[in-house]
């Protein structure tokens, strides 16, 4: 049996990758490249390589389990499925469970996977029939649109060429489709709103708010998922221009790194160096809440939960239950009074 050359955290590197669903060939290739350049692979360098692989890793879920686990269980070639996923992602297609199911069936049946495009809530082919647009021409234009833009913009650009004159939309002198591309807004949703006769200023405001809401949700999910991953949290802080000194000062007050990042992200402001930071007064107020012996109000509990102190969710549930019961009791009492007075 060949001798294992690379180890990480006390076990063979290949076993560690299998255990944590990491891409071993990618890690191995990086190590070999460094060794060819006469770089000695120390523990620190190995940790950096593995951490980068974790950041690159994207776990696809299917039927309530990781996709690679599903493929192993049902003897499906994960490599073939993965290649098809990457091909679709290169076309800016979001990989939903419905699309995963079609990919898996295609691999099982060894047939070619047909991409089904959607536009305005229906298959593109149906939309083209409904509006008398040549579907094959649209497909050709999508395929040969080599711009680095989302699939919806490519479809929208192709369709606009066949719309009657006067139905194209502009923001000032800029075509609406280019405006959406510039501001990273949903062109597909914007067009649907405009065709329902909403005014352009309202549509733009709605799309911007929706983008911000989605971004906030994604960031919160990322931070909550990685509360204990120091390297990912510090990367996030640097990429989003946090004051690292401020982060360290918050930690000194007894707040864990993950919660400190969330505090600064949600309650912080830009300092004179254009770095995001939080006043120590606000931090001390949060710390005093954490040390408070009295019963916390629902508002205080929600604030702490929003900052990643998820251990308070039990008390939030309890407070919400009490609030609902009290509201129902008042409603029943009022209804009974009205009933009695009526007779």
CSV table of C-alpha atoms in Angstrom, one decimal:
chain,number,residue,atom,x,y,z
A,1,UNK,CA,0.0,0.0,0.0
A,2,UNK,CA,1.5,3.4,-1.0
A,3,UNK,CA,2.7,5.6,1.9
A,4,UNK,CA,0.4,8.6,2.6
A,5,UNK,CA,2.4,11.7,2.0
A,6,UNK,CA,0.1,14.5,3.1
A,7,UNK,CA,-1.6,14.9,6.5
A,8,UNK,CA,-4.0,17.4,7.9
A,9,UNK,CA,-5.3,17.7,11.5
A,10,UNK,CA,-3.8,14.3,12.4
A,11,UNK,CA,-5.2,12.3,9.5
A,12,UNK,CA,-4.4,11.6,5.9
A,13,UNK,CA,-5.4,14.5,3.8
A,14,UNK,CA,-7.5,12.4,1.4
A,15,UNK,CA,-9.5,11.0,4.4
A,16,UNK,CA,-10.0,14.5,5.7
A,17,UNK,CA,-11.4,15.6,2.3
A,18,UNK,CA,-13.7,12.7,2.1
A,19,UNK,CA,-15.0,13.3,5.7
A,20,UNK,CA,-15.6,17.1,5.0
A,21,UNK,CA,-16.8,16.7,1.3
A,22,UNK,CA,-13.8,18.7,0.0
A,23,UNK,CA,-12.4,18.6,-3.5
A,24,UNK,CA,-9.2,16.5,-2.9
A,25,UNK,CA,-7.9,16.8,-6.5
A,26,UNK,CA,-8.1,20.6,-6.3
A,27,UNK,CA,-6.2,20.6,-3.0
A,28,UNK,CA,-3.6,18.1,-4.3
A,29,UNK,CA,-3.0,20.0,-7.5
A,30,UNK,CA,-2.4,23.2,-5.5
A,31,UNK,CA,0.1,21.4,-3.2
A,32,UNK,CA,2.0,19.9,-6.2
A,33,UNK,CA,2.1,23.2,-7.9
A,34,UNK,CA,3.7,24.8,-4.8
A,35,UNK,CA,6.2,21.9,-4.4
A,36,UNK,CA,7.3,22.4,-8.1
A,37,UNK,CA,8.0,26.0,-7.2
A,38,UNK,CA,10.3,24.8,-4.3
A,39,UNK,CA,7.8,25.9,-1.6
A,40,UNK,CA,7.9,23.8,1.5
A,41,UNK,CA,4.4,22.7,2.6
A,42,UNK,CA,4.2,23.7,6.3
A,43,UNK,CA,1.2,23.2,8.5
A,44,UNK,CA,0.3,26.9,8.1
A,45,UNK,CA,0.4,26.7,4.2
A,46,UNK,CA,-1.6,23.4,4.3
A,47,UNK,CA,-4.2,25.2,6.5
A,48,UNK,CA,-4.4,28.1,4.0
A,49,UNK,CA,-4.9,25.7,1.1
A,50,UNK,CA,-7.7,23.7,2.9
A,51,UNK,CA,-9.4,26.9,4.1
A,52,UNK,CA,-9.5,28.3,0.5
A,53,UNK,CA,-11.0,25.0,-0.7
A,54,UNK,CA,-13.7,25.3,2.0
A,55,UNK,CA,-14.5,28.8,0.8
A,56,UNK,CA,-14.7,27.5,-2.8
A,57,UNK,CA,-16.9,24.6,-1.8
A,58,UNK,CA,-20.5,24.7,-2.6
A,59,UNK,CA,-22.7,21.9,-1.2
A,60,UNK,CA,-25.6,21.0,-3.5
A,61,UNK,CA,-28.6,19.6,-1.6
A,62,UNK,CA,-31.1,17.1,-3.1
A,63,UNK,CA,-34.0,15.3,-1.4
A,64,UNK,CA,-32.8,16.6,2.0
A,65,UNK,CA,-29.2,15.4,1.7
A,66,UNK,CA,-25.9,16.5,0.1
A,67,UNK,CA,-26.0,15.7,-3.6
A,68,UNK,CA,-22.8,13.6,-3.5
A,69,UNK,CA,-24.3,11.5,-0.7
A,70,UNK,CA,-27.5,11.0,-2.8
A,71,UNK,CA,-25.4,9.9,-5.8
A,72,UNK,CA,-23.4,7.4,-3.8
A,73,UNK,CA,-26.6,6.0,-2.2
A,74,UNK,CA,-28.3,5.4,-5.6
A,75,UNK,CA,-25.2,4.6,-7.6
A,76,UNK,CA,-25.2,7.7,-9.8
A,77,UNK,CA,-22.1,9.2,-11.3
A,78,UNK,CA,-21.5,12.3,-9.2
A,79,UNK,CA,-18.8,13.5,-11.6
A,80,UNK,CA,-21.1,13.6,-14.5
A,81,UNK,CA,-23.8,15.3,-12.5
A,82,UNK,CA,-21.3,17.9,-11.3
A,83,UNK,CA,-20.0,18.6,-14.8
A,84,UNK,CA,-23.6,19.3,-16.0
A,85,UNK,CA,-24.2,21.6,-13.0
A,86,UNK,CA,-21.1,23.6,-13.7
A,87,UNK,CA,-22.0,23.9,-17.4
A,88,UNK,CA,-25.4,25.3,-16.5
A,89,UNK,CA,-24.0,27.7,-13.9
A,90,UNK,CA,-21.6,29.0,-16.6
A,91,UNK,CA,-24.8,30.1,-18.4
A,92,UNK,CA,-26.0,31.9,-15.2
A,93,UNK,CA,-28.7,29.3,-14.6
A,94,UNK,CA,-29.7,29.0,-10.9
A,95,UNK,CA,-29.5,25.3,-9.9
A,96,UNK,CA,-32.9,24.5,-8.3
A,97,UNK,CA,-34.0,21.1,-7.0
A,98,UNK,CA,-36.2,20.8,-10.1
A,99,UNK,CA,-33.2,21.3,-12.4
A,100,UNK,CA,-31.1,18.9,-10.3
A,101,UNK,CA,-33.8,16.3,-10.7
A,102,UNK,CA,-33.7,16.7,-14.5
A,103,UNK,CA,-29.9,16.5,-14.5
A,104,UNK,CA,-29.9,13.3,-12.5
A,105,UNK,CA,-32.6,11.7,-14.7
A,106,UNK,CA,-30.5,12.7,-17.8
A,107,UNK,CA,-27.4,11.0,-16.3
A,108,UNK,CA,-29.4,7.9,-15.3
A,109,UNK,CA,-31.0,7.6,-18.7
A,110,UNK,CA,-27.7,8.7,-20.5
A,111,UNK,CA,-29.7,11.2,-22.5
A,112,UNK,CA,-28.9,14.8,-23.4
A,113,UNK,CA,-30.2,17.3,-20.8
A,114,UNK,CA,-32.4,19.9,-22.4
A,115,UNK,CA,-32.4,23.3,-20.8
A,116,UNK,CA,-35.9,24.7,-20.3
A,117,UNK,CA,-35.8,28.5,-20.3
A,118,UNK,CA,-38.5,30.5,-18.5
A,119,UNK,CA,-39.8,34.0,-19.1
A,120,UNK,CA,-42.5,35.9,-17.2
A,121,UNK,CA,-43.5,32.8,-15.3
A,122,UNK,CA,-43.9,30.4,-18.2
A,123,UNK,CA,-41.6,28.3,-20.4
A,124,UNK,CA,-40.0,30.5,-23.0
A,125,UNK,CA,-41.3,28.4,-25.9
A,126,UNK,CA,-44.9,29.0,-24.6
A,127,UNK,CA,-44.2,32.7,-24.2
A,128,UNK,CA,-42.9,32.9,-27.8
A,129,UNK,CA,-46.0,31.1,-29.2
A,130,UNK,CA,-48.3,33.4,-27.2
A,131,UNK,CA,-46.6,36.6,-28.6
A,132,UNK,CA,-45.8,35.2,-32.1
A,133,UNK,CA,-42.0,35.4,-31.6
A,134,UNK,CA,-39.7,32.9,-33.5
A,135,UNK,CA,-38.5,30.6,-30.7
A,136,UNK,CA,-35.5,29.3,-32.6
A,137,UNK,CA,-34.3,32.8,-33.3
A,138,UNK,CA,-34.5,33.6,-29.6
A,139,UNK,CA,-32.5,30.5,-28.7
A,140,UNK,CA,-29.9,31.3,-31.3
A,141,UNK,CA,-29.5,34.9,-29.9
A,142,UNK,CA,-29.2,33.6,-26.3
A,143,UNK,CA,-26.6,31.1,-27.3
A,144,UNK,CA,-24.5,33.6,-29.3
A,145,UNK,CA,-24.8,36.4,-26.7
A,146,UNK,CA,-21.3,36.3,-25.2
A,147,UNK,CA,-21.7,39.2,-22.8
A,148,UNK,CA,-20.9,38.5,-19.1
A,149,UNK,CA,-24.5,39.2,-18.0
A,150,UNK,CA,-27.3,37.1,-16.4
A,151,UNK,CA,-29.4,34.7,-18.4
A,152,UNK,CA,-32.5,36.8,-17.9
A,153,UNK,CA,-30.8,39.9,-19.5
A,154,UNK,CA,-29.8,37.8,-22.5
A,155,UNK,CA,-33.4,36.5,-22.9
A,156,UNK,CA,-34.8,40.0,-22.4
A,157,UNK,CA,-32.4,41.5,-25.0
A,158,UNK,CA,-33.4,38.9,-27.5
A,159,UNK,CA,-37.1,39.2,-26.9
A,160,UNK,CA,-37.1,43.1,-27.1
A,161,UNK,CA,-35.9,42.9,-30.7
A,162,UNK,CA,-39.2,41.3,-31.6
A,163,UNK,CA,-41.5,43.5,-29.5
A,164,UNK,CA,-43.6,46.1,-31.4
A,165,UNK,CA,-42.1,49.6,-31.5
A,166,UNK,CA,-43.0,51.8,-28.5
A,167,UNK,CA,-42.9,48.9,-26.0
A,168,UNK,CA,-39.2,49.3,-25.1
A,169,UNK,CA,-38.5,50.9,-21.7
A,170,UNK,CA,-35.8,53.5,-20.8
A,171,UNK,CA,-34.4,55.1,-17.7
A,172,UNK,CA,-33.5,58.6,-19.0
A,173,UNK,CA,-31.5,57.8,-22.2
A,174,UNK,CA,-30.5,54.4,-21.0
A,175,UNK,CA,-32.4,51.2,-22.0
A,176,UNK,CA,-34.0,49.7,-19.0
A,177,UNK,CA,-32.2,46.4,-19.6
A,178,UNK,CA,-28.8,48.1,-19.4
A,179,UNK,CA,-29.9,50.1,-16.3
A,180,UNK,CA,-30.8,46.8,-14.6
A,181,UNK,CA,-27.4,45.3,-15.6
A,182,UNK,CA,-25.5,48.3,-14.3
A,183,UNK,CA,-27.3,48.3,-10.9
A,184,UNK,CA,-27.6,44.5,-10.7
A,185,UNK,CA,-31.4,44.5,-10.5
A,186,UNK,CA,-33.9,41.9,-11.6
A,187,UNK,CA,-34.8,42.9,-15.2
A,188,UNK,CA,-37.3,40.0,-15.6
A,189,UNK,CA,-39.3,41.3,-12.5
A,190,UNK,CA,-39.0,44.9,-13.6
A,191,UNK,CA,-40.5,44.2,-17.0
A,192,UNK,CA,-43.4,42.3,-15.4
A,193,UNK,CA,-44.2,45.3,-13.2
A,194,UNK,CA,-43.9,47.8,-16.1
A,195,UNK,CA,-46.3,45.8,-18.2
A,196,UNK,CA,-48.7,45.8,-15.3
A,197,UNK,CA,-48.7,49.6,-15.7
A,198,UNK,CA,-46.6,50.5,-12.7
A,199,UNK,CA,-44.6,53.7,-13.0
A,200,UNK,CA,-40.9,53.5,-13.7
A,201,UNK,CA,-39.8,55.4,-10.4
A,202,UNK,CA,-41.9,52.9,-8.3
A,203,UNK,CA,-40.4,49.9,-10.2
A,204,UNK,CA,-36.8,51.1,-9.7
A,205,UNK,CA,-37.4,51.8,-6.0
A,206,UNK,CA,-39.1,48.4,-5.6
A,207,UNK,CA,-36.2,46.5,-7.3
A,208,UNK,CA,-33.6,48.3,-5.2
A,209,UNK,CA,-35.4,47.5,-2.0
A,210,UNK,CA,-35.8,43.9,-3.1
A,211,UNK,CA,-32.1,43.6,-4.0
A,212,UNK,CA,-31.1,45.1,-0.5
A,213,UNK,CA,-33.5,42.7,1.2
A,214,UNK,CA,-32.1,39.6,-0.6
A,215,UNK,CA,-28.5,40.8,0.1
A,216,UNK,CA,-29.2,41.3,3.8
A,217,UNK,CA,-30.8,37.9,4.1
A,218,UNK,CA,-27.9,36.2,2.4
A,219,UNK,CA,-25.3,38.0,4.6
A,220,UNK,CA,-27.3,37.1,7.8
A,221,UNK,CA,-27.5,33.4,6.7
A,222,UNK,CA,-23.7,33.4,5.9
A,223,UNK,CA,-22.8,34.9,9.3
A,224,UNK,CA,-25.1,32.7,11.3
A,225,UNK,CA,-23.8,29.6,9.5
A,226,UNK,CA,-20.2,30.6,10.1
A,227,UNK,CA,-20.3,32.0,13.7
A,228,UNK,CA,-17.5,29.6,14.7
A,229,UNK,CA,-15.3,29.8,11.5
A,230,UNK,CA,-12.8,32.5,12.4
A,231,UNK,CA,-11.0,32.5,9.0
A,232,UNK,CA,-14.2,33.1,7.0
A,233,UNK,CA,-15.4,35.8,9.5
A,234,UNK,CA,-12.1,37.7,9.2
A,235,UNK,CA,-12.2,37.4,5.4
A,236,UNK,CA,-15.8,38.8,5.5
A,237,UNK,CA,-14.7,41.7,7.7
A,238,UNK,CA,-11.8,42.7,5.5
A,239,UNK,CA,-13.8,42.4,2.2
A,240,UNK,CA,-16.5,44.6,3.7
A,241,UNK,CA,-14.1,47.2,5.0
A,242,UNK,CA,-14.5,46.7,8.7
A,243,UNK,CA,-12.1,48.3,11.2
A,244,UNK,CA,-10.2,45.3,12.5
A,245,UNK,CA,-9.1,47.3,15.5
A,246,UNK,CA,-12.7,48.0,16.3
A,247,UNK,CA,-13.5,44.3,15.9
A,248,UNK,CA,-10.7,43.4,18.4
A,249,UNK,CA,-12.0,46.1,20.9
A,250,UNK,CA,-15.5,44.6,20.7
A,251,UNK,CA,-14.1,41.1,21.4
A,252,UNK,CA,-12.2,42.5,24.5
A,253,UNK,CA,-15.7,43.3,25.9
A,254,UNK,CA,-16.4,39.5,26.0
A,255,UNK,CA,-18.3,39.2,22.8
A,256,UNK,CA,-17.4,36.3,20.5
A,257,UNK,CA,-15.9,37.1,17.1
A,258,UNK,CA,-19.0,36.0,15.1
A,259,UNK,CA,-21.4,38.2,17.2
A,260,UNK,CA,-18.9,41.1,17.1
A,261,UNK,CA,-19.0,41.0,13.3
A,262,UNK,CA,-22.8,40.9,13.3
A,263,UNK,CA,-23.0,43.8,15.7
A,264,UNK,CA,-20.7,46.0,13.6
A,265,UNK,CA,-22.5,45.0,10.4
A,266,UNK,CA,-26.0,45.9,11.6
A,267,UNK,CA,-25.3,48.7,14.1
A,268,UNK,CA,-22.0,50.1,12.9
A,269,UNK,CA,-21.3,53.3,10.8
A,270,UNK,CA,-18.3,54.5,8.7
A,271,UNK,CA,-15.5,56.1,10.7
A,272,UNK,CA,-13.2,58.9,9.5
A,273,UNK,CA,-11.0,56.3,7.6
A,274,UNK,CA,-14.1,55.0,5.8
A,275,UNK,CA,-14.1,51.7,7.7
A,276,UNK,CA,-17.1,50.2,9.4
A,277,UNK,CA,-17.0,50.4,13.1
A,278,UNK,CA,-19.3,50.6,16.1
A,279,UNK,CA,-19.2,52.9,19.1
A,280,UNK,CA,-18.1,51.3,22.3
A,281,UNK,CA,-21.0,52.9,24.1
A,282,UNK,CA,-23.4,50.8,21.9
A,283,UNK,CA,-21.3,47.7,22.6
A,284,UNK,CA,-21.5,48.3,26.4
A,285,UNK,CA,-25.3,48.6,26.1
A,286,UNK,CA,-25.4,45.2,24.4
A,287,UNK,CA,-23.1,43.7,27.0
A,288,UNK,CA,-25.3,45.1,29.8
A,289,UNK,CA,-28.3,43.4,28.1
A,290,UNK,CA,-26.4,40.1,28.1
A,291,UNK,CA,-25.6,40.5,31.8
A,292,UNK,CA,-29.1,41.6,32.7
A,293,UNK,CA,-30.6,39.5,35.5
A,294,UNK,CA,-34.1,40.8,35.0
A,295,UNK,CA,-36.5,39.4,32.4
A,296,UNK,CA,-35.8,40.9,29.0
A,297,UNK,CA,-38.5,42.5,26.9
A,298,UNK,CA,-39.4,40.9,23.5
A,299,UNK,CA,-37.8,43.9,21.7
A,300,UNK,CA,-34.5,43.3,23.6
A,301,UNK,CA,-34.6,39.5,22.9
A,302,UNK,CA,-35.2,40.2,19.2
A,303,UNK,CA,-32.2,42.6,19.1
A,304,UNK,CA,-29.9,39.9,20.7
A,305,UNK,CA,-31.2,37.2,18.3
A,306,UNK,CA,-30.5,39.6,15.3
A,307,UNK,CA,-26.9,39.9,16.5
A,308,UNK,CA,-26.5,36.2,16.4
A,309,UNK,CA,-27.1,35.3,20.0
A,310,UNK,CA,-29.3,32.4,19.0
A,311,UNK,CA,-29.5,30.9,22.5
A,312,UNK,CA,-32.2,33.6,23.2
A,313,UNK,CA,-34.6,32.1,20.6
A,314,UNK,CA,-36.2,29.9,23.3
A,315,UNK,CA,-37.2,33.0,25.3
A,316,UNK,CA,-38.5,34.7,22.1
A,317,UNK,CA,-40.7,31.8,21.4
A,318,UNK,CA,-42.0,31.8,25.0
A,319,UNK,CA,-42.7,35.6,24.9
A,320,UNK,CA,-44.4,35.3,21.5
A,321,UNK,CA,-46.6,32.5,22.9
A,322,UNK,CA,-47.6,34.6,25.9
A,323,UNK,CA,-48.3,37.6,23.7
A,324,UNK,CA,-50.6,35.5,21.5
A,325,UNK,CA,-52.4,34.0,24.5
A,326,UNK,CA,-52.9,37.4,26.0
A,327,UNK,CA,-54.2,38.8,22.7
A,328,UNK,CA,-56.6,35.9,22.3
A,329,UNK,CA,-57.8,36.2,25.9
A,330,UNK,CA,-58.6,40.0,25.4
A,331,UNK,CA,-60.4,39.3,22.1
A,332,UNK,CA,-62.5,36.5,23.7
A,333,UNK,CA,-63.3,38.7,26.7
A,334,UNK,CA,-64.3,41.6,24.5
A,335,UNK,CA,-66.5,39.3,22.3
A,336,UNK,CA,-68.2,37.9,25.4
A,337,UNK,CA,-68.9,41.4,26.7
A,338,UNK,CA,-70.4,42.5,23.4
A,339,UNK,CA,-72.5,39.3,23.3
A,340,UNK,CA,-73.9,39.8,26.9
A,341,UNK,CA,-74.7,43.5,26.2
A,342,UNK,CA,-76.6,42.5,23.0
A,343,UNK,CA,-79.1,40.5,25.2
